[in-house]
Amino acid sequence: MEQEYIKLIFGLKLKQIRTDKNLSLFGLSKICGLSKSYLNEIEKGKKYPKPDKIILLAEKLDVPYDQMVSLKLDKNLAPIGDLLRSKILKEIPLELFGIKESDLIDIVATAPAKVNAFISTIIEIAQHYSFSRESFYLASLRSYQEANHNYFDDIEQQVLKFAKAYHIDLSKTLSSKDLEEILIEEYGYIINNGEIEKYEALENLRSLFVPENKTLLLSADINEAQRAFIYAKEIAYNFLAYTDRLYSFPWIKFENFDQVLNNFYASYFAGALIIPKTLLVPKIEEVFSKETFDAKKFLSLINGFNASPESVYQRLTNILPNSFNIQNLFFLRFTHRLGSKKYHLKKELHLSHQHSPRANETNEHYCRRWVSLKVLNDIKMSQKDHEFDCQISEYDGEDNSYIVFSSATKDPFKDNQYRSISIGLLMNKQLARKIKFLDDPKFKSQKVGVTCERCAIKNCKERQNTAMVLDRIDKNKKVESIVEELQAKFKS
């Protein structure tokens, strides 16, 4: 265990024993002959007393020495001990959020009982919603992305540096062959195609890197765009010198937060390399400058790179905040299996605003009026490779409207499964200055809810369940009102 955590645990135990005996710091100082300031530093985890001082404290507090030095905390403080032993504070780079670990330790030391209650609450919520360690890491990453408007100029500059070093023309479409040559010649990679298919359990795996001999195993089912992205990501790991990394794509598990962060940076690098900012910005400007929305022009933008629609949509979340000052946006990825009535929100990002919709883990029914779900139903019917639609979504009761662009594609690795990718932009004066076609009368507008259980829209043909959450809230309000009436009636 980290030495500073051992000091903190000792301090917490000393403070707990002292307060249980109704002793102030001044009182403890009087009976043991140690200064109040010294005892205060011990309790805050800043100092660890020498054995003779521990013997003295144990004797004056009438507590066994072994109990004093044990790292075991009683049930009231046990969650704090679990938190410290887990080293989660070490695994998450708190400096990314402008937080010093010492600040957190001071908070814990100052009010251990209250902090313990808070930690216990978080743990209980996490267990209730099956919140895994990976989920915690990914939630932390999303917060980091949102804090930086999902734009990382240092990675953008590294892409330009790489392109210059390897004489890559970013004004032209990059092929997987261009990137494969660099991996083999510069980084000594061995490319293996088809080995993954020999193992049925790996059917969803697209790539696996074996670091010992730099062999990159690739699924035979990946297309050109996926191959280019995987190559670009491997180049990022090498060029950016990330050694603490993931070896499979998609990931199987994260060992620590550095792997999560490095995986994100490598993916960001790959997206910026394949979809260069200098090419994307003019294409966006051309679409936004039209008085009417040109769906063909937008699809040309989406399909204009050697990248999947998802990669392009994600790249838009980097470029729109930075180059167009459009910072109120959300990104969603839904999956849906043929024959199922469930739609699963697998990925989300919300910039600068607490946007709707957000993932709901209580088995409620997402609003079927969302364009994100509509395109999934459209592609099931059409069996096309790509379905696109857009609409203005007006959220009932929230006074917020979003213009939402959404694409659906088949999942190449799962039979009868589809996914939709959407980006929603908050309708406001700032957006109206950037996008000319917002007043296009032909643009579809739809009043939507969040989930059926929380939706007040009347006579909705798409409704999957009653508004039971709203009904429960209304019932509680009615009870509160009657209680207030009765209190007023019998007050006199």
Coordinates of N, CA, C and O in Angstrom, one line a residue, residues 256-387:
N256 N -6.1 -0.5 -16.3 CA -6.0 0.7 -15.6 C -6.4 1.9 -16.4 O -6.7 1.7 -17.6
F257 N -6.5 3.0 -15.8 CA -7.1 4.2 -16.6 C -6.1 4.7 -17.7 O -6.6 5.2 -18.7
D258 N -4.8 4.5 -17.5 CA -3.9 4.9 -18.6 C -4.2 4.2 -19.9 O -4.0 4.7 -20.9
Q259 N -4.6 2.9 -19.8 CA -4.9 2.1 -21.0 C -6.1 2.7 -21.6 O -6.2 2.8 -22.9
V260 N -7.1 3.1 -20.8 CA -8.3 3.8 -21.4 C -8.0 5.1 -22.1 O -8.4 5.3 -23.2
L261 N -7.1 5.9 -21.4 CA -6.8 7.2 -22.0 C -5.9 7.0 -23.3 O -6.1 7.7 -24.3
N262 N -5.0 6.1 -23.2 CA -4.1 5.9 -24.4 C -4.9 5.3 -25.5 O -4.6 5.6 -26.7
N263 N -5.9 4.4 -25.2 CA -6.7 3.9 -26.3 C -7.5 5.0 -27.0 O -7.7 5.0 -28.2
F264 N -8.0 5.9 -26.1 CA -8.7 7.1 -26.7 C -7.8 8.0 -27.6 O -8.2 8.3 -28.7
Y265 N -6.6 8.3 -27.0 CA -5.7 9.1 -27.8 C -5.3 8.5 -29.1 O -5.2 9.2 -30.2
A266 N -5.1 7.2 -29.1 CA -4.7 6.4 -30.3 C -5.9 6.5 -31.3 O -5.7 6.7 -32.5
S267 N -7.1 6.3 -30.8 CA -8.3 6.4 -31.7 C -8.5 7.8 -32.3 O -8.8 8.0 -33.4
Y268 N -8.2 8.8 -31.4 CA -8.3 10.2 -31.9 C -7.3 10.5 -33.0 O -7.6 11.1 -34.0
F269 N -6.1 10.0 -32.7 CA -5.0 10.2 -33.7 C -5.4 9.5 -35.1 O -5.3 10.1 -36.1
A270 N -6.0 8.3 -35.0 CA -6.4 7.6 -36.2 C -7.5 8.3 -36.9 O -7.4 8.5 -38.2
G271 N -8.5 8.9 -36.2 CA -9.5 9.6 -36.8 C -9.0 10.9 -37.5 O -9.4 11.3 -38.6
A272 N -8.1 11.6 -36.8 CA -7.5 12.8 -37.3 C -6.6 12.6 -38.5 O -6.5 13.5 -39.4
L273 N -6.0 11.4 -38.6 CA -5.2 11.1 -39.7 C -6.0 10.7 -41.0 O -5.7 11.2 -42.1
I274 N -7.0 9.9 -40.8 CA -7.8 9.4 -41.9 C -8.8 10.5 -42.3 O -9.2 10.6 -43.5
I275 N -9.3 11.3 -41.4 CA -10.3 12.4 -41.7 C -9.6 13.7 -41.3 O -9.9 14.3 -40.2
P276 N -8.7 14.2 -42.1 CA -8.0 15.4 -41.7 C -8.9 16.7 -41.5 O -9.8 16.8 -42.3
K277 N -8.5 17.5 -40.6 CA -9.3 18.7 -40.3 C -9.3 19.6 -41.5 O -10.4 20.2 -41.8
T278 N -8.2 19.7 -42.2 CA -8.1 20.6 -43.4 C -9.1 20.2 -44.5 O -9.5 21.1 -45.3
L279 N -9.4 18.9 -44.6 CA -10.4 18.5 -45.6 C -11.8 18.5 -45.1 O -12.7 18.8 -45.9
L280 N -12.0 18.2 -43.8 CA -13.4 18.1 -43.3 C -14.0 19.5 -43.2 O -15.2 19.7 -43.5
V281 N -13.3 20.5 -42.7 CA -13.9 21.8 -42.4 C -14.5 22.4 -43.7 O -15.7 22.9 -43.6
P282 N -13.8 22.4 -44.9 CA -14.5 23.0 -46.0 C -15.8 22.2 -46.5 O -16.7 22.8 -46.9
K283 N -15.8 20.9 -46.3 CA -16.9 20.1 -46.6 C -18.1 20.5 -45.7 O -19.3 20.6 -46.2
I284 N -17.8 20.7 -44.4 CA -18.9 21.1 -43.5 C -19.4 22.5 -43.9 O -20.6 22.7 -43.9
E285 N -18.5 23.4 -44.2 CA -18.9 24.8 -44.5 C -19.8 24.8 -45.7 O -20.8 25.5 -45.8
E286 N -19.5 23.9 -46.7 CA -20.3 23.8 -47.9 C -21.7 23.4 -47.6 O -22.7 23.9 -48.2
V287 N -21.9 22.4 -46.7 CA -23.2 21.9 -46.3 C -24.0 22.9 -45.5 O -25.2 23.2 -45.8
F288 N -23.3 23.6 -44.6 CA -24.0 24.6 -43.7 C -24.3 25.9 -44.4 O -25.2 26.6 -44.0
S289 N -23.7 26.2 -45.5 CA -23.9 27.5 -46.2 C -25.2 27.5 -47.1 O -25.6 28.5 -47.5
K290 N -25.8 26.3 -47.3 CA -27.0 26.3 -48.2 C -28.2 26.7 -47.4 O -28.4 26.4 -46.3
E291 N -29.1 27.4 -48.1 CA -30.4 27.8 -47.5 C -31.4 26.6 -47.3 O -32.2 26.7 -46.4
T292 N -31.2 25.6 -48.1 CA -32.0 24.4 -47.9 C -31.0 23.2 -47.6 O -29.9 23.2 -48.1
F293 N -31.5 22.2 -46.8 CA -30.6 21.1 -46.5 C -30.5 20.2 -47.7 O -31.5 19.7 -48.2
D294 N -29.2 19.9 -48.0 CA -28.9 19.0 -49.2 C -28.4 17.7 -48.6 O -27.3 17.5 -48.2
A295 N -29.3 16.7 -48.5 CA -29.0 15.4 -47.9 C -27.9 14.7 -48.7 O -27.0 14.1 -48.1
K296 N -27.9 14.9 -50.1 CA -26.9 14.2 -50.9 C -25.5 14.8 -50.6 O -24.5 14.1 -50.5
K297 N -25.5 16.1 -50.4 CA -24.2 16.7 -50.0 C -23.7 16.3 -48.7 O -22.5 16.0 -48.5
F298 N -24.6 16.1 -47.7 CA -24.2 15.6 -46.4 C -23.7 14.2 -46.5 O -22.7 13.9 -45.9
L299 N -24.4 13.4 -47.2 CA -24.0 12.0 -47.4 C -22.6 11.9 -48.1 O -21.8 11.0 -47.9
S300 N -22.4 12.8 -49.0 CA -21.1 12.9 -49.7 C -20.0 13.2 -48.7 O -18.9 12.7 -48.8
L301 N -20.3 14.1 -47.8 CA -19.4 14.4 -46.7 C -19.1 13.1 -45.9 O -17.9 12.8 -45.6
I302 N -20.1 12.4 -45.5 CA -20.0 11.2 -44.7 C -19.2 10.1 -45.4 O -18.4 9.4 -44.8
N303 N -19.5 10.0 -46.7 CA -18.8 8.9 -47.5 C -17.6 9.4 -48.2 O -17.0 8.6 -49.0
G304 N -17.1 10.6 -47.9 CA -16.0 11.1 -48.7 C -14.6 10.8 -48.1 O -13.6 11.3 -48.6
F305 N -14.6 9.9 -47.1 CA -13.3 9.5 -46.6 C -13.2 8.0 -46.5 O -14.2 7.3 -46.6
N306 N -12.0 7.5 -46.4 CA -11.8 6.0 -46.2 C -12.1 5.7 -44.7 O -11.2 5.3 -44.0
A307 N -13.4 5.9 -44.3 CA -13.7 5.7 -42.9 C -15.2 5.3 -42.8 O -16.0 5.6 -43.7
S308 N -15.6 4.7 -41.7 CA -17.0 4.3 -41.5 C -17.8 5.6 -41.2 O -17.2 6.6 -40.7
P309 N -19.1 5.5 -41.4 CA -19.9 6.7 -40.9 C -19.7 7.0 -39.5 O -19.7 8.2 -39.1
E310 N -19.5 6.0 -38.6 CA -19.3 6.3 -37.2 C -18.1 7.1 -37.0 O -18.1 8.0 -36.2
S311 N -17.0 6.8 -37.7 CA -15.8 7.5 -37.5 C -15.9 9.0 -37.9 O -15.4 9.9 -37.3
V312 N -16.7 9.2 -39.0 CA -16.9 10.6 -39.5 C -17.8 11.3 -38.5 O -17.5 12.5 -38.2
Y313 N -18.9 10.7 -38.0 CA -19.7 11.4 -37.0 C -18.9 11.7 -35.7 O -19.0 12.8 -35.2
Q314 N -18.0 10.8 -35.3 CA -17.2 11.1 -34.1 C -16.2 12.2 -34.4 O -16.0 13.0 -33.5
R315 N -15.7 12.2 -35.6 CA -14.8 13.3 -36.0 C -15.5 14.7 -36.0 O -14.9 15.7 -35.7
L316 N -16.8 14.7 -36.3 CA -17.6 15.9 -36.3 C -17.6 16.4 -34.9 O -17.7 17.7 -34.7
T317 N -17.7 15.5 -33.9 CA -17.7 16.0 -32.5 C -16.4 16.7 -32.1 O -16.4 17.4 -31.1
N318 N -15.3 16.4 -32.8 CA -14.0 17.1 -32.6 C -14.0 18.5 -33.2 O -13.6 19.5 -32.6
I319 N -14.5 18.5 -34.5 CA -14.3 19.7 -35.3 C -15.4 20.8 -35.1 O -15.1 22.0 -35.1
L320 N -16.7 20.4 -34.9 CA -17.7 21.4 -34.7 C -17.5 22.3 -33.5 O -17.7 23.5 -33.7
P321 N -17.1 21.8 -32.4 CA -16.8 22.7 -31.3 C -15.6 23.6 -31.5 O -15.6 24.8 -31.2
N322 N -14.6 23.1 -32.1 CA -13.3 23.8 -32.3 C -13.4 24.8 -33.5 O -13.0 26.0 -33.3
S323 N -13.9 24.4 -34.6 CA -13.8 25.2 -35.8 C -15.1 26.0 -36.1 O -15.0 27.0 -36.8
F324 N -16.2 25.6 -35.5 CA -17.5 26.3 -35.7 C -18.1 26.8 -34.5 O -19.2 27.4 -34.5
N325 N -17.4 26.6 -33.3 CA -17.9 27.1 -32.0 C -19.3 26.5 -31.7 O -20.2 27.2 -31.1
I326 N -19.6 25.3 -32.3 CA -20.9 24.6 -31.9 C -20.6 23.6 -30.8 O -20.1 22.5 -31.1
Q327 N -20.8 24.1 -29.6 CA -20.3 23.3 -28.5 C -21.5 22.5 -27.7 O -21.2 21.7 -26.9
N328 N -22.7 22.9 -28.0 CA -23.8 22.2 -27.4 C -24.3 21.1 -28.4 O -25.1 21.3 -29.3
L329 N -23.7 19.9 -28.2 CA -24.1 18.8 -29.1 C -24.0 17.5 -28.3 O -23.4 17.4 -27.2
F330 N -24.7 16.4 -28.9 CA -24.5 15.1 -28.3 C -24.3 14.1 -29.4 O -24.6 14.4 -30.6
F331 N -23.7 13.0 -29.1 CA -23.3 11.9 -30.0 C -23.9 10.6 -29.4 O -23.8 10.4 -28.2
L332 N -24.6 9.8 -30.2 CA -25.2 8.6 -29.7 C -24.9 7.4 -30.7 O -24.9 7.6 -31.9
R333 N -24.7 6.2 -30.1 CA -24.7 5.0 -30.9 C -25.7 4.0 -30.3 O -25.5 3.6 -29.1
F334 N -26.7 3.6 -31.1 CA -27.6 2.6 -30.7 C -27.4 1.3 -31.4 O -26.9 1.3 -32.6
T335 N -27.7 0.2 -30.8 CA -27.7 -1.1 -31.4 C -29.1 -1.7 -31.3 O -29.8 -1.5 -30.3
H336 N -29.4 -2.6 -32.3 CA -30.7 -3.2 -32.3 C -30.6 -4.5 -33.0 O -30.0 -4.6 -34.1
R337 N -31.2 -5.6 -32.4 CA -31.1 -6.9 -33.1 C -32.5 -7.2 -33.7 O -33.5 -6.9 -33.1
L338 N -32.4 -7.8 -34.9 CA -33.7 -8.1 -35.6 C -34.5 -9.0 -34.8 O -34.1 -10.0 -34.2
G339 N -35.8 -8.7 -34.7 CA -36.8 -9.5 -33.9 C -36.9 -9.1 -32.4 O -37.8 -9.5 -31.7
S340 N -36.0 -8.2 -32.0 CA -36.0 -7.7 -30.6 C -36.8 -6.4 -30.5 O -36.9 -5.6 -31.5
K341 N -37.4 -6.1 -29.4 CA -38.1 -4.9 -29.2 C -37.2 -3.9 -28.4 O -37.6 -2.8 -28.1
K342 N -36.0 -4.3 -28.1 CA -35.1 -3.5 -27.3 C -34.1 -2.7 -28.2 O -33.6 -3.2 -29.2
Y343 N -33.9 -1.4 -27.8 CA -32.8 -0.6 -28.4 C -31.8 -0.3 -27.3 O -32.2 0.2 -26.3
H344 N -30.6 -0.5 -27.6 CA -29.5 -0.3 -26.6 C -28.6 0.9 -26.9 O -28.0 0.9 -28.0
L345 N -28.6 1.8 -26.0 CA -27.7 3.0 -26.2 C -26.3 2.6 -25.7 O -26.1 2.5 -24.5
K346 N -25.4 2.3 -26.6 CA -24.1 1.8 -26.2 C -23.0 2.8 -26.1 O -22.0 2.5 -25.5
K347 N -23.2 4.0 -26.7 CA -22.2 5.0 -26.6 C -22.8 6.4 -26.6 O -23.7 6.6 -27.4
E348 N -22.3 7.3 -25.8 CA -22.9 8.6 -25.8 C -21.8 9.6 -25.3 O -20.9 9.3 -24.6
L349 N -22.0 10.8 -25.8 CA -21.1 11.9 -25.4 C -22.0 13.2 -25.5 O -22.7 13.4 -26.4
H350 N -21.8 14.0 -24.4 CA -22.6 15.3 -24.3 C -21.6 16.4 -24.0 O -20.9 16.4 -23.0
L351 N -21.6 17.4 -24.9 CA -20.7 18.5 -24.7 C -21.4 19.8 -24.3 O -22.4 20.2 -24.9
S352 N -20.9 20.4 -23.3 CA -21.3 21.8 -22.8 C -22.8 21.9 -22.3 O -23.2 23.0 -22.0
H353 N -23.5 20.8 -22.2 CA -24.9 20.9 -21.8 C -25.4 19.5 -21.4 O -24.9 18.5 -21.9
Q354 N -26.3 19.5 -20.5 CA -26.9 18.1 -20.1 C -28.0 17.8 -21.0 O -29.2 18.0 -20.8
H355 N -27.6 17.2 -22.2 CA -28.5 17.0 -23.3 C -29.4 15.8 -23.0 O -29.1 14.9 -22.3
S356 N -30.5 15.8 -23.7 CA -31.4 14.6 -23.8 C -31.2 14.1 -25.2 O -31.0 14.9 -26.2
P357 N -31.2 12.8 -25.4 CA -31.4 11.8 -24.4 C -30.1 11.3 -23.8 O -29.1 11.5 -24.3
R358 N -30.2 10.7 -22.6 CA -29.1 10.0 -21.9 C -29.4 8.6 -21.7 O -30.6 8.2 -21.7
A359 N -28.4 7.8 -21.6 CA -28.6 6.3 -21.4 C -29.5 6.1 -20.1 O -29.3 6.7 -19.1
N360 N -30.4 5.2 -20.2 CA -31.3 4.8 -19.1 C -31.2 3.4 -18.8 O -31.4 2.5 -19.7
E361 N -30.8 3.0 -17.6 CA -30.5 1.7 -17.3 C -31.6 1.0 -16.4 O -31.4 0.0 -15.8
T362 N -32.8 1.6 -16.5 CA -33.9 1.0 -15.7 C -35.0 0.3 -16.5 O -36.1 0.2 -16.1
N363 N -34.6 -0.2 -17.7 CA -35.5 -0.9 -18.6 C -36.7 -0.1 -19.0 O -37.7 -0.7 -19.3
E364 N -36.5 1.2 -19.1 CA -37.6 2.0 -19.7 C -37.5 2.0 -21.2 O -36.4 1.6 -21.7
H365 N -38.5 2.4 -21.9 CA -38.5 2.4 -23.3 C -38.1 3.7 -23.9 O -38.8 4.7 -23.7
Y366 N -37.0 3.7 -24.6 CA -36.6 5.0 -25.3 C -37.7 5.4 -26.3 O -38.4 4.6 -26.9
C367 N -37.9 6.7 -26.5 CA -38.9 7.3 -27.3 C -38.7 6.8 -28.8 O -37.6 7.0 -29.4
R368 N -39.8 6.2 -29.3 CA -39.7 5.7 -30.7 C -39.8 6.7 -31.8 O -39.6 6.5 -32.9
R369 N -39.9 8.0 -31.3 CA -40.0 9.1 -32.3 C -38.6 9.6 -32.6 O -38.5 10.5 -33.5
W370 N -37.6 9.2 -31.9 CA -36.2 9.6 -32.2 C -35.8 9.2 -33.6 O -36.1 8.0 -34.0
V371 N -35.1 10.0 -34.3 CA -34.6 9.6 -35.7 C -33.6 8.5 -35.5 O -33.4 7.7 -36.5
S372 N -32.9 8.4 -34.4 CA -31.9 7.4 -34.2 C -32.5 6.0 -34.3 O -31.9 5.0 -34.8
L373 N -33.8 5.9 -33.8 CA -34.5 4.6 -33.8 C -35.2 4.4 -35.2 O -35.3 3.3 -35.7
K374 N -35.6 5.5 -35.7 CA -36.3 5.4 -37.0 C -35.4 4.8 -38.1 O -35.8 4.0 -38.9
V375 N -34.2 5.3 -38.2 CA -33.3 4.8 -39.2 C -32.9 3.3 -39.0 O -32.7 2.6 -40.0
L376 N -33.0 2.9 -37.7 CA -32.8 1.4 -37.5 C -33.9 0.6 -38.0 O -33.7 -0.5 -38.6
N377 N -35.1 1.1 -37.9 CA -36.3 0.4 -38.4 C -36.3 0.5 -40.0 O -36.7 -0.4 -40.7
D378 N -35.8 1.6 -40.5 CA -35.8 1.8 -42.0 C -34.8 0.8 -42.6 O -35.1 0.2 -43.6
I379 N -33.6 0.6 -42.0 CA -32.6 -0.3 -42.6 C -33.0 -1.7 -42.4 O -32.7 -2.6 -43.3
K380 N -33.8 -2.0 -41.4 CA -34.3 -3.4 -41.3 C -35.3 -3.7 -42.5 O -35.3 -4.8 -43.0
M381 N -36.0 -2.7 -42.9 CA -37.0 -2.9 -44.0 C -36.3 -2.9 -45.3 O -36.6 -3.7 -46.2
S382 N -35.4 -2.0 -45.5 CA -34.8 -1.8 -46.8 C -33.6 -2.7 -47.1 O -33.3 -3.0 -48.2
Q383 N -32.9 -3.2 -46.0 CA -31.7 -4.0 -46.1 C -30.6 -3.3 -46.9 O -29.8 -4.0 -47.5
K384 N -30.6 -2.0 -46.9 CA -29.5 -1.3 -47.6 C -28.3 -1.3 -46.7 O -28.3 -1.7 -45.6
D385 N -27.2 -0.8 -47.3 CA -25.9 -0.7 -46.5 C -25.9 0.5 -45.6 O -25.3 0.4 -44.6
H386 N -26.7 1.5 -46.0 CA -26.7 2.7 -45.2 C -28.0 3.5 -45.3 O -28.5 3.7 -46.4
E387 N -28.7 3.7 -44.2 CA -29.9 4.5 -44.2 C -29.6 5.8 -43.5 O -28.9 5.8 -42.4

